[in-house]
Tab-separated table of C-alpha atoms in Angstrom:
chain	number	residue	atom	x	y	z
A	1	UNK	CA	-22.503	5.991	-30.129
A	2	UNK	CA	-20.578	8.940	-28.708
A	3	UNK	CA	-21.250	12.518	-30.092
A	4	UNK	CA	-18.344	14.595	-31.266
A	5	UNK	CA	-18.458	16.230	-27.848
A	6	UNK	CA	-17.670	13.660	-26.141
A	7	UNK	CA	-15.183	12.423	-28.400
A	8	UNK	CA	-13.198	15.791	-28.454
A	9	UNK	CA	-13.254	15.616	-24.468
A	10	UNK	CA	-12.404	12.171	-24.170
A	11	UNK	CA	-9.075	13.028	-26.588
A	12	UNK	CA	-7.545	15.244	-23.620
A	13	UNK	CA	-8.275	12.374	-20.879
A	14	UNK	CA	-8.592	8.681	-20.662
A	15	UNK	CA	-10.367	6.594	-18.371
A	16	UNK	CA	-7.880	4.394	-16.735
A	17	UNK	CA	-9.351	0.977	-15.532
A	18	UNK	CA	-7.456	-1.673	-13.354
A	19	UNK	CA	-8.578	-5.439	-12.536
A	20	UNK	CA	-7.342	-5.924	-9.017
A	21	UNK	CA	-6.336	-9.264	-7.606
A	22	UNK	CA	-9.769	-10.397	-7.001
A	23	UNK	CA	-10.912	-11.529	-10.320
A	24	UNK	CA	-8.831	-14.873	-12.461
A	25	UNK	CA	-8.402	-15.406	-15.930
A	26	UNK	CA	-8.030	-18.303	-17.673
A	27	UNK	CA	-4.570	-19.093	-18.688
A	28	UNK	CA	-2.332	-22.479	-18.806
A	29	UNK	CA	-0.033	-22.213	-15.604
A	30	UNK	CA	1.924	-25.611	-16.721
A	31	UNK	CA	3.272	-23.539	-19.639
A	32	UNK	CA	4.602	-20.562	-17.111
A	33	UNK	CA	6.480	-22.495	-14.950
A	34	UNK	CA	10.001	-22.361	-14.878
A	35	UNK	CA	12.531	-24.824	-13.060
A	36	UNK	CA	14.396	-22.074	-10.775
A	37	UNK	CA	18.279	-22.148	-10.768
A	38	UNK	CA	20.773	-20.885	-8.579
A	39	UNK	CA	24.126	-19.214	-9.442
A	40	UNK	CA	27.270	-21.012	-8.090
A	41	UNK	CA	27.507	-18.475	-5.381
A	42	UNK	CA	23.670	-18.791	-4.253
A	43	UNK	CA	23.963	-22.341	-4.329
A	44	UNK	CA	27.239	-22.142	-2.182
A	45	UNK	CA	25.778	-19.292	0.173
A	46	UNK	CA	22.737	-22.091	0.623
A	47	UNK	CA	24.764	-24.600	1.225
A	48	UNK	CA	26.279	-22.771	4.336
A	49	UNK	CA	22.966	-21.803	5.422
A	50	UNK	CA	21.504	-25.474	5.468
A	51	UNK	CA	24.759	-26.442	7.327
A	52	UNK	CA	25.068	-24.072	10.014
A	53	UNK	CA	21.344	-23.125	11.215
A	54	UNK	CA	20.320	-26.534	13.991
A	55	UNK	CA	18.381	-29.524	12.988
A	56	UNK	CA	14.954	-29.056	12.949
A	57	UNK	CA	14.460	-25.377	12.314
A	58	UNK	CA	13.348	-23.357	9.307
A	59	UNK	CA	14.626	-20.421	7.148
A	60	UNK	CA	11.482	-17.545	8.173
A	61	UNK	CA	11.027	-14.192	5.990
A	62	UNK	CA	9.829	-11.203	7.552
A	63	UNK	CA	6.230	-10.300	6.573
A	64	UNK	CA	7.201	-7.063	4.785
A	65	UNK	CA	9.466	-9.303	2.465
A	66	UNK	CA	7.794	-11.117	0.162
A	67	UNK	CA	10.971	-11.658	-1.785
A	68	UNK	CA	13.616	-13.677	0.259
A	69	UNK	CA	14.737	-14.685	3.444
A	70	UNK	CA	18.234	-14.268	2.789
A	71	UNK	CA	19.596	-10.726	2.850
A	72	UNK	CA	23.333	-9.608	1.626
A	73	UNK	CA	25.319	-6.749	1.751
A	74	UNK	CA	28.421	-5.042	2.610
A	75	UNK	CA	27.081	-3.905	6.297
A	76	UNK	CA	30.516	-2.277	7.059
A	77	UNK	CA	31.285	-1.301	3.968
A	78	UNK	CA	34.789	-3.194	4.312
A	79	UNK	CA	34.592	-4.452	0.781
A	80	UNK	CA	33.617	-7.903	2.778
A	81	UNK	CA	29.818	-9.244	1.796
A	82	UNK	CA	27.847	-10.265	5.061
A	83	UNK	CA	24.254	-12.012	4.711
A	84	UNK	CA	22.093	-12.580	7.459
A	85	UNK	CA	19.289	-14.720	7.728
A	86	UNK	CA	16.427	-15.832	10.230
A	87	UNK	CA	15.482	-18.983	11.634
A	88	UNK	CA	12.867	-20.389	14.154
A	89	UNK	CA	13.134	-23.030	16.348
A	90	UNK	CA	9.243	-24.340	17.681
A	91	UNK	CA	9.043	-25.356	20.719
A	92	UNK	CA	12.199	-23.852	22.463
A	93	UNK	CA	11.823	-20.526	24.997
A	94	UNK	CA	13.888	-18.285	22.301
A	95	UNK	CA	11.923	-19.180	18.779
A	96	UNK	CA	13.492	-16.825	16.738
A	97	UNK	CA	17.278	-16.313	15.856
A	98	UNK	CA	19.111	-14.337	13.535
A	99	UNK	CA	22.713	-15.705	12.296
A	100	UNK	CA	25.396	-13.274	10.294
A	101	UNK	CA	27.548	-14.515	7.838
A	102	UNK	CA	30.430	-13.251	6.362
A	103	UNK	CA	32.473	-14.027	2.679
A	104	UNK	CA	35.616	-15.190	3.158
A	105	UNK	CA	37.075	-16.170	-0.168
A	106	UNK	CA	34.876	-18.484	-1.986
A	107	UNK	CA	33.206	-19.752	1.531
A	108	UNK	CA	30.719	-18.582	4.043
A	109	UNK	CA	31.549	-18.369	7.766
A	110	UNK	CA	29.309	-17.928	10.539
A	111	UNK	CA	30.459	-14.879	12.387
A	112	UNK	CA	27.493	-14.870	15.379
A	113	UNK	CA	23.866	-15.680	16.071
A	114	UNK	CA	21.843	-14.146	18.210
A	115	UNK	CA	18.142	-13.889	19.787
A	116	UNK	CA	14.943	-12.399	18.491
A	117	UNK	CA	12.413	-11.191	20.843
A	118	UNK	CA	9.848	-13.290	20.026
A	119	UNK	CA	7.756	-15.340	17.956
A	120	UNK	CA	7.834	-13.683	14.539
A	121	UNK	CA	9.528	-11.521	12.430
A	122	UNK	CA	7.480	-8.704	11.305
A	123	UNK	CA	9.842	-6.917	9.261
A	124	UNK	CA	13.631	-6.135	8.342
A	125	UNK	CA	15.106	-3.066	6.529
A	126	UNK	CA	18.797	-2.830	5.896
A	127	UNK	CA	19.658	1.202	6.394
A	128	UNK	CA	22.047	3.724	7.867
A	129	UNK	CA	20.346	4.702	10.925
A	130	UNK	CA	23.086	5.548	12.868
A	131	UNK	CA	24.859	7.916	10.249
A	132	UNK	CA	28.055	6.594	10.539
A	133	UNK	CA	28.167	5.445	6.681
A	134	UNK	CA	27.323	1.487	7.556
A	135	UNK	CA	23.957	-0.274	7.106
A	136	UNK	CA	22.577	-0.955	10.675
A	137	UNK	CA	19.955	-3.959	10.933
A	138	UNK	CA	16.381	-2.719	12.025
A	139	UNK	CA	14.422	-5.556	12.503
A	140	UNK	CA	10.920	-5.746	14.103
A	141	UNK	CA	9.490	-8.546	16.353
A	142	UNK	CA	5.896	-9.604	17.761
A	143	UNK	CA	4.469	-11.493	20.627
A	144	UNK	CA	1.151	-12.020	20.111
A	145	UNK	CA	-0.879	-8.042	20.384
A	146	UNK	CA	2.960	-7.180	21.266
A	147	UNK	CA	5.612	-5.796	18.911
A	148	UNK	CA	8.949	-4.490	19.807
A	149	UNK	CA	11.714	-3.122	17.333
A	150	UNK	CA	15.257	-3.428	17.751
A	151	UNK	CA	18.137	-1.471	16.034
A	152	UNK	CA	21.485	-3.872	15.416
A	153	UNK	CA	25.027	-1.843	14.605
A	154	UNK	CA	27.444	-4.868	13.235
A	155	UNK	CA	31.160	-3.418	14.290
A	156	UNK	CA	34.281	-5.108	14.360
A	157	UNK	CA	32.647	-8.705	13.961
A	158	UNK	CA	30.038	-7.895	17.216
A	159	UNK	CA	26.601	-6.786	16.849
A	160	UNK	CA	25.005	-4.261	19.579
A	161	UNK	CA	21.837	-3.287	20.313
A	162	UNK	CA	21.859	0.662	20.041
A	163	UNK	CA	17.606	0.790	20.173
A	164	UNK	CA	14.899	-1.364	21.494
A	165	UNK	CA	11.400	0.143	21.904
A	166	UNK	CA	7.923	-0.958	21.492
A	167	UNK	CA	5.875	-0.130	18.325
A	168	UNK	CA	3.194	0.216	16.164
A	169	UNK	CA	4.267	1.352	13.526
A	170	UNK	CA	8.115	2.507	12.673
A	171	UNK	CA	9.004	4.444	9.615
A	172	UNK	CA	12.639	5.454	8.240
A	173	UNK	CA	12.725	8.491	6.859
A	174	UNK	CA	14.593	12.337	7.624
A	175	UNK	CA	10.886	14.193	8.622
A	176	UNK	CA	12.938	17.146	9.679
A	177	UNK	CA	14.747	17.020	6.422
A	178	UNK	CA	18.098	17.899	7.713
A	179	UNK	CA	19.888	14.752	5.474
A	180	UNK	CA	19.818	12.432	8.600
A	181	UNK	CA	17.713	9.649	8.766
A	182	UNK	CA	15.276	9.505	11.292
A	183	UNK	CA	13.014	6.790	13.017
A	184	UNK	CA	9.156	7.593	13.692
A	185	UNK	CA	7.555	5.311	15.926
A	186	UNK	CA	3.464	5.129	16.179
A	187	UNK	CA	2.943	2.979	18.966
A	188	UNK	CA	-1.078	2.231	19.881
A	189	UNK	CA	-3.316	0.662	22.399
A	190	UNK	CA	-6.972	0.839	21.875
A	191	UNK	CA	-8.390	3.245	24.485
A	192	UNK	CA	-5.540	3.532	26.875
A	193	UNK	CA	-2.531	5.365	24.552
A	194	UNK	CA	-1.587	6.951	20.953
A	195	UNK	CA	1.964	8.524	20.705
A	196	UNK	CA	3.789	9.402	18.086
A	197	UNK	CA	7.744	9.548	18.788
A	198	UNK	CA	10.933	10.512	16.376
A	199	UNK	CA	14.175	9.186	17.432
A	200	UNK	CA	17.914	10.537	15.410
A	201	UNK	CA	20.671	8.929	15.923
A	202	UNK	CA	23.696	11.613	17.711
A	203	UNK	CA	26.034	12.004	20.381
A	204	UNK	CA	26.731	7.912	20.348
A	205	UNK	CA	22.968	7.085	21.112
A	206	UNK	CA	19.379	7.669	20.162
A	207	UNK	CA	17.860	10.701	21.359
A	208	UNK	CA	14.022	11.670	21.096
A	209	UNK	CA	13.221	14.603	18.385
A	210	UNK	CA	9.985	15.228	19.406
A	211	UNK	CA	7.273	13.539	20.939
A	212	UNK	CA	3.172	13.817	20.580
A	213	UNK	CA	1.400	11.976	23.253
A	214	UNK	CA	-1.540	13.963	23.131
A	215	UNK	CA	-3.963	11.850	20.730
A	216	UNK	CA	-7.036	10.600	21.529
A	217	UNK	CA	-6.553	6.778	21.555
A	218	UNK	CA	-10.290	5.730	21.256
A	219	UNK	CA	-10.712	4.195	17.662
A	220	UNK	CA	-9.954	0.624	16.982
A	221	UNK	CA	-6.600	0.563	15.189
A	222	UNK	CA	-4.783	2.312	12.559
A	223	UNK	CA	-5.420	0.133	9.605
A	224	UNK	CA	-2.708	1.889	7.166
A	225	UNK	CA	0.273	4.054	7.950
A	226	UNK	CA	2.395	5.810	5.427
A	227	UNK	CA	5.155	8.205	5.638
A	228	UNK	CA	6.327	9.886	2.293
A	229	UNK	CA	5.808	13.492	0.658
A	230	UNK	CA	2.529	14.813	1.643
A	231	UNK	CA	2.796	18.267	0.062
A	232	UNK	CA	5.494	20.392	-2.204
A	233	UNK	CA	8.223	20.478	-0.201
A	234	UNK	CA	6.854	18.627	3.202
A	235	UNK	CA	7.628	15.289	4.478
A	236	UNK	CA	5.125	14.285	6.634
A	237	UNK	CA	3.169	11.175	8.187
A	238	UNK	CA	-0.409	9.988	7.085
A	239	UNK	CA	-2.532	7.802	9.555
A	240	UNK	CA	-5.481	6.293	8.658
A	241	UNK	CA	-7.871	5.175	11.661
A	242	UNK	CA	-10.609	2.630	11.778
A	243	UNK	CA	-13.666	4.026	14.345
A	244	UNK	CA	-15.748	0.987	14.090
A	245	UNK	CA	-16.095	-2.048	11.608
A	246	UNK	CA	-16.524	0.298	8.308
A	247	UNK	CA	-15.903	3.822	9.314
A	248	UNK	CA	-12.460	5.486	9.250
A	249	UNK	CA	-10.728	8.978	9.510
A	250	UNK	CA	-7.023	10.034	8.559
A	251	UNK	CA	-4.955	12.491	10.191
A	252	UNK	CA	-1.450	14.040	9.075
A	253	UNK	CA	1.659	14.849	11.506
A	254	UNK	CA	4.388	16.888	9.848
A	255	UNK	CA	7.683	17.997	11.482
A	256	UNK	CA	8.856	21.703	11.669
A	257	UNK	CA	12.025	23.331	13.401
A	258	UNK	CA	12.201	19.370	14.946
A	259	UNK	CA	8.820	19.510	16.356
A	260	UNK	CA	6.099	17.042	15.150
A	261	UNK	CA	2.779	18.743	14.230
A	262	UNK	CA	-0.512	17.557	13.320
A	263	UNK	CA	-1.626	19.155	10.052
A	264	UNK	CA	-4.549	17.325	9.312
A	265	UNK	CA	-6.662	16.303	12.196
A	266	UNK	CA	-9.046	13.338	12.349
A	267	UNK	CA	-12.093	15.438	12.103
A	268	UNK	CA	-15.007	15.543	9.936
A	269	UNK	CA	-13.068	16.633	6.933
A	270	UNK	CA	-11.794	13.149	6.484
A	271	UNK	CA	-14.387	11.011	8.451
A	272	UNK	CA	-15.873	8.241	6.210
A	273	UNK	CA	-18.121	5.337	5.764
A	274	UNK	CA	-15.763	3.228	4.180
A	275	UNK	CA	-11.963	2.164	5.097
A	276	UNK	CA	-10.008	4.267	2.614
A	277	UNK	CA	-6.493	3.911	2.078
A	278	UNK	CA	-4.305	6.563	1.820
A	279	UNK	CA	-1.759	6.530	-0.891
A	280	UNK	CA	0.058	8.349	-3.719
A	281	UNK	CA	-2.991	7.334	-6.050
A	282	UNK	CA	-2.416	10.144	-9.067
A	283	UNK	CA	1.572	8.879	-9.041
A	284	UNK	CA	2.658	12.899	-8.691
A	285	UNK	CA	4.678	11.743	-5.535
A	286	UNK	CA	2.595	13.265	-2.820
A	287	UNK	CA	0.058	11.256	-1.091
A	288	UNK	CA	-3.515	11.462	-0.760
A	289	UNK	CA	-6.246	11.151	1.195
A	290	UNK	CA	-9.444	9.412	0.194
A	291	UNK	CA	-12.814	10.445	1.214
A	292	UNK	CA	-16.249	8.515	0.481
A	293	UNK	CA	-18.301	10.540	-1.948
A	294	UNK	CA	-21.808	9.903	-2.752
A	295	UNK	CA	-22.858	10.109	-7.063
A	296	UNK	CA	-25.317	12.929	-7.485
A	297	UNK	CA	-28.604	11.603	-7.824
A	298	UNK	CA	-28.244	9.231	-5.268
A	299	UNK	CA	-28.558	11.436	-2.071
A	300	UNK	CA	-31.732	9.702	-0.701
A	301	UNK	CA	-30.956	6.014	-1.947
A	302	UNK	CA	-30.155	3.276	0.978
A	303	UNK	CA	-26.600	3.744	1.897
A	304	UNK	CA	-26.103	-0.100	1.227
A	305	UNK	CA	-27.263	0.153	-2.220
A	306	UNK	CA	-25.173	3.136	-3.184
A	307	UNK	CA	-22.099	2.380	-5.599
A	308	UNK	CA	-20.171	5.163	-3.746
A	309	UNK	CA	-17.049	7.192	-5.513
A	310	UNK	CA	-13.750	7.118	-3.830
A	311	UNK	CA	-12.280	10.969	-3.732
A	312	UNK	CA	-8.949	11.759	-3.064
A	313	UNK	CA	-7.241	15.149	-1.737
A	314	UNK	CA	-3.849	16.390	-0.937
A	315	UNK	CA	-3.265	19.104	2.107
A	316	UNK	CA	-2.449	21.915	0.681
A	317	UNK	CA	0.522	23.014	2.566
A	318	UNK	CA	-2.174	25.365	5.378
A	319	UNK	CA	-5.025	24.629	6.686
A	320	UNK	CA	-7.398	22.971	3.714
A	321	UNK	CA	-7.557	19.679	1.105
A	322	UNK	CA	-7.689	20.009	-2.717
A	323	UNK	CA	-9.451	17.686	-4.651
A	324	UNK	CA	-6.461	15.368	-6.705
A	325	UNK	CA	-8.439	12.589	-7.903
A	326	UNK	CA	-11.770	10.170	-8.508
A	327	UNK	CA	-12.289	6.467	-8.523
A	328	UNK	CA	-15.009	4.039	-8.448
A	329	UNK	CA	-13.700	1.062	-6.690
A	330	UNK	CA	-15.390	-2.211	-6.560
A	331	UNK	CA	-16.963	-3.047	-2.445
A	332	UNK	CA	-15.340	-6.555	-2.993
A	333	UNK	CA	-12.309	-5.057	-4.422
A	334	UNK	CA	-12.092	-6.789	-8.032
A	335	UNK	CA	-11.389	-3.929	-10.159
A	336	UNK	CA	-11.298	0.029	-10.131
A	337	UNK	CA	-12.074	2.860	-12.628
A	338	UNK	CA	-10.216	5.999	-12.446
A	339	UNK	CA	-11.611	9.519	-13.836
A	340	UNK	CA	-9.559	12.101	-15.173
A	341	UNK	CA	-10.108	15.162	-12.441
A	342	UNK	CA	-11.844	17.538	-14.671
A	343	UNK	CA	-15.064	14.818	-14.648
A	344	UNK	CA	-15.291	15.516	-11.015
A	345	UNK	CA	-18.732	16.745	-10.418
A	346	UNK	CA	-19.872	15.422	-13.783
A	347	UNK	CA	-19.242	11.945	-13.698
A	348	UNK	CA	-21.972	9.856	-11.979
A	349	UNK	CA	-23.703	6.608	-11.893
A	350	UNK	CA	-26.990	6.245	-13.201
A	351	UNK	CA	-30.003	5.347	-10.702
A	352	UNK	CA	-31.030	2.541	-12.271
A	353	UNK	CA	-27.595	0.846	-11.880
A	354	UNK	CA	-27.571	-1.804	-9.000
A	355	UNK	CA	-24.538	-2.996	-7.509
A	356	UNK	CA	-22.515	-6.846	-8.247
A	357	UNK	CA	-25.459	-6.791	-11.343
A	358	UNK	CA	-24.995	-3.752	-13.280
A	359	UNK	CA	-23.200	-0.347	-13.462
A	360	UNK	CA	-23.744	2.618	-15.854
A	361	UNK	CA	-21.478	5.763	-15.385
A	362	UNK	CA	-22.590	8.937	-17.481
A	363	UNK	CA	-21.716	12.520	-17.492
A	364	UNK	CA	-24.514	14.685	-15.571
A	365	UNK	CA	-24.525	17.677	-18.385
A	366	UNK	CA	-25.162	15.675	-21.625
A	367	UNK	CA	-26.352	12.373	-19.739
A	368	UNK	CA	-23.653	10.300	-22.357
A	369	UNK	CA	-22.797	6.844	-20.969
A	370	UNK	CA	-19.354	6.871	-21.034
A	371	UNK	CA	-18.630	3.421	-19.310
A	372	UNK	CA	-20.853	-0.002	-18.071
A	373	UNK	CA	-19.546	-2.722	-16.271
A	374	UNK	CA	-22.153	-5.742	-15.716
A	375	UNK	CA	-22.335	-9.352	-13.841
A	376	UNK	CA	-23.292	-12.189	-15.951
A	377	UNK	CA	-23.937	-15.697	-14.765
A	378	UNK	CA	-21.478	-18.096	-17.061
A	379	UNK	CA	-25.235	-18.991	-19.254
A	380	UNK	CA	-25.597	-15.329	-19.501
A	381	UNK	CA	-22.151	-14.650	-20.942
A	382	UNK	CA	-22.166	-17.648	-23.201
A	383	UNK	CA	-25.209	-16.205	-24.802
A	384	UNK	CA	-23.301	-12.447	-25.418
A	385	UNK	CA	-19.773	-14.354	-26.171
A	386	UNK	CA	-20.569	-12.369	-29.860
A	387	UNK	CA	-21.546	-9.282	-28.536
A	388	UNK	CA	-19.799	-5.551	-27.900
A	389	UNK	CA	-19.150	-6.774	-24.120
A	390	UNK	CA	-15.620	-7.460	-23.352
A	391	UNK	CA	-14.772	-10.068	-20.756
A	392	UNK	CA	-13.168	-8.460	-18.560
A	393	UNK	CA	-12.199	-10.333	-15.549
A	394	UNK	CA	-13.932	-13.549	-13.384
A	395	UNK	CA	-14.836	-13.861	-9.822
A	396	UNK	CA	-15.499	-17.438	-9.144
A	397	UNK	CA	-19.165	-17.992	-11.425
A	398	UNK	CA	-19.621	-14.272	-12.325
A	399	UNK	CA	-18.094	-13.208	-15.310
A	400	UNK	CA	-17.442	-9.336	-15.839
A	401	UNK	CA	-18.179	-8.054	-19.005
A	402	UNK	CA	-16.619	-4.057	-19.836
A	403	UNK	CA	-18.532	-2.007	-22.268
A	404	UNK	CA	-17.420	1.632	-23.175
A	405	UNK	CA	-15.423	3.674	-26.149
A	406	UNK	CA	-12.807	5.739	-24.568
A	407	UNK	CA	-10.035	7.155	-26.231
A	408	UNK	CA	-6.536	6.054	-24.867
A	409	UNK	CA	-3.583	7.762	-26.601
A	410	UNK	CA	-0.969	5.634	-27.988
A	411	UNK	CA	1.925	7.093	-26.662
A	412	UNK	CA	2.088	10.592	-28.986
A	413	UNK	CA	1.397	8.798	-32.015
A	414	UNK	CA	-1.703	9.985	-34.405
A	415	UNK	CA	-4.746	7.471	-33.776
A	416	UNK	CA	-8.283	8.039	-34.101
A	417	UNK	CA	-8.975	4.316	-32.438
A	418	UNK	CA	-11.321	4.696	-30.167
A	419	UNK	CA	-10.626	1.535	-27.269
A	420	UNK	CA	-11.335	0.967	-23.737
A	421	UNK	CA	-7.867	1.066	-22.004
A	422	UNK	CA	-7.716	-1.921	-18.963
A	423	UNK	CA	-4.542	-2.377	-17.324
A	424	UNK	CA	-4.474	-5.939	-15.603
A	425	UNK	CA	-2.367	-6.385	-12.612
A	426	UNK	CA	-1.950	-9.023	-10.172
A	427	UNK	CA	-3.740	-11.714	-12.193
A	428	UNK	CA	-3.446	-14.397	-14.592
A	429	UNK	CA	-4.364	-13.389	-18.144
């Protein structure tokens, strides 16, 4: 039972706890499925797709769509809808097209088709690149280990190629903040190259911002890049690098007076054990970069054996980090607790906790337990189907039971329930 301590601190913070996609429960899928149904105008738009791509080949979506394969807008903004579309054809030399379409009426018609360099679409973003006030197609391609992206502006029923480079990694975004949108390309090769390169669209052509081809290209890849706020008032990149199998660093570039900086190098400040994403994880709008931090008591444990704390930091505008937020976050990725900051440096796991069997997080000043999490065998959970554990989630034969009493504030209104908040996403419940 919680003392009134704990109680009264646990009123101004919750513990937030999320199943990932890892863990299943049981649920009847027969009674969640729908018959899907197109509108007249999908149906027709369908129609002319089926018609007009050749015999043989297949509708593809680009990887960083999971949503459709069919894209429509106004492109021109002419009042006229255009969709485009992809298809492959195995087998031939060119495998990948891309056909426009344009509304005429209450039909389609095929306006052109042309080429994609080569054999699959990585990704396709629909955005004024050009700043001329009409979406411009940006679509990205790869050969095996090889990716190229290509900028399309649709004019006048013709489509031109105004960009083609190779890439890593592109990102949209105005880093100089001067209302234009820019294009950031990472481009990588393991031990021969790392550049970083930002193109803006002026004068009828591209023309290169800035340019940093001064990084040290030995570390295997960059497994996550992410462009977005990265302090009060700065746009920035944020590139996290794997140096072998497990361990990782991150680095941020910024841009100032049009000239790309690095604000956070890939140093020991952010070197870790552990591949760490790098994201907006507090929701404030300014990413963050996570760090591997060991629970106090643990310092002389086997590293293998130690349920590690994911910490994350912002840059703070200068020269340092501040601490933003703590998680623990399952190895195998089923489910994650987050602490409200002020535990930090009070929340740990107990010793006698042993990973994928049992967990036991307590406060290091009163020694409260304040959460467990434990792995039960489906004999072992049958047995405590009566008991205070909560199922919580299932990973194949291991059931995972939830034990705690946190307070979780319902919305404003008055409640002295004390309940272990779970938010489930990504799974069947």
């Amino acid at each position: 039972m919680l003392n009134r301590r704990i109680i009264s601190r646990l009123a101004a913070a919750s513990l937030a706890l999320s199943l990932l996609s890892g863990c299943t429960f049981i649920s009847d899928p027969v009674s969640q499925m729908k018959t899907p149904r197109l509108s007249a105008d999908k149906a027709t738009l369908m129609t002319a797709i089926t018609s007009m791509i050749p015999s043989g080949s297949s509708l593809i979506r680009p990887k960083n769509d999971d949503d459709s394969s069919i894209r429509t807008e106004d492109l021109n903004k002419d009042g006229i809808m255009e969709t485009i579309v992809f298809y492959e054809t195995p087998g031939e030399a060119v495998q990948i097209h891309g056909m426009l379409l344009e509304k005429q009426g209450d039909a389609w018609v095929k306006k052109l088709v042309f080429d994609g360099d080569g054999t699959v679409l990585e990704s396709l973003d629909l955005k004024d690149v050009t700043n001329d006030g009409k979406l411009d197609i940006i679509a990205g391609y790869s050969r095996g280990e090889d990716k190229g992206m290509v900028v399309y502006s649709y004019s006048n029923g013709t489509l031109e190629e105004v960009l083609q480079v190779p890439y890593t990694k592109y990102i949209i975004d105005d880093l100089n903040r001067d209302g234009i949108q820019d294009i950031t390309v990472v481009s990588f090769k393991r031990n021969e190259y790392a550049t970083i390169t930002t193109y803006q669209y002026a004068d009828g052509g591209f023309k290169v911002l800035d340019k940093l081809d001064n990084i040290d290209p030995y570390f295997n890849n960059y497994y996550n890049i992410v462009a977005g706020k990265v302090a009060e008032n700065k746009e920035g990149i944020v590139l996290d690098a794997a140096v072998e199998s497990n361990s990782a660093y991150t680095s941020v570039v910024v841009m100032e007076n049009n000239k790309l900086r690095v604000v956070v190098p890939g140093d020991d400040r952010t070197l870790k054990d552990r591949k760490i994403v790098s994201e907006d994880i507090d929701g404030d709008g300014i990413i963050e970069i996570g760090l591997l931090e060991k629970p106090k008591g643990w310092e002389y444990f086997d590293p293998n054996t130690i349920p590690y704390f994911n910490s994350y930091y912002k840059w703070d505008g200068k020269d340092g980090l501040t601490f933003a937020m703590q998680q623990y976050r399952d190895p195998a990725d089923r489910f994650y607790i987050n602490f409200p900051p002020e535990w930090h440096g009070n929340i740990t796991v107990d010793t006698k906790s042993v990973l994928d069997k049992y967990l036991k997080f307590i406060l290091v000043d009163t020694g409260e337990t304040v959460a467990e999490v434990s792995f039960f065998s489906p004999h072992e959970w049958e047995q405590l189907k009566n008991s205070n554990w909560e199922l919580w989630g299932r990973d194949g034969n291991t059931f995972i039971g939830y034990r705690g009493k946190l307070e979780q504030k319902n919305n404003g209104a008055n409640s002295n329930k004390i309940t272990a908040p779970i938010e489930r996403k990504g799974i069947d419940e």
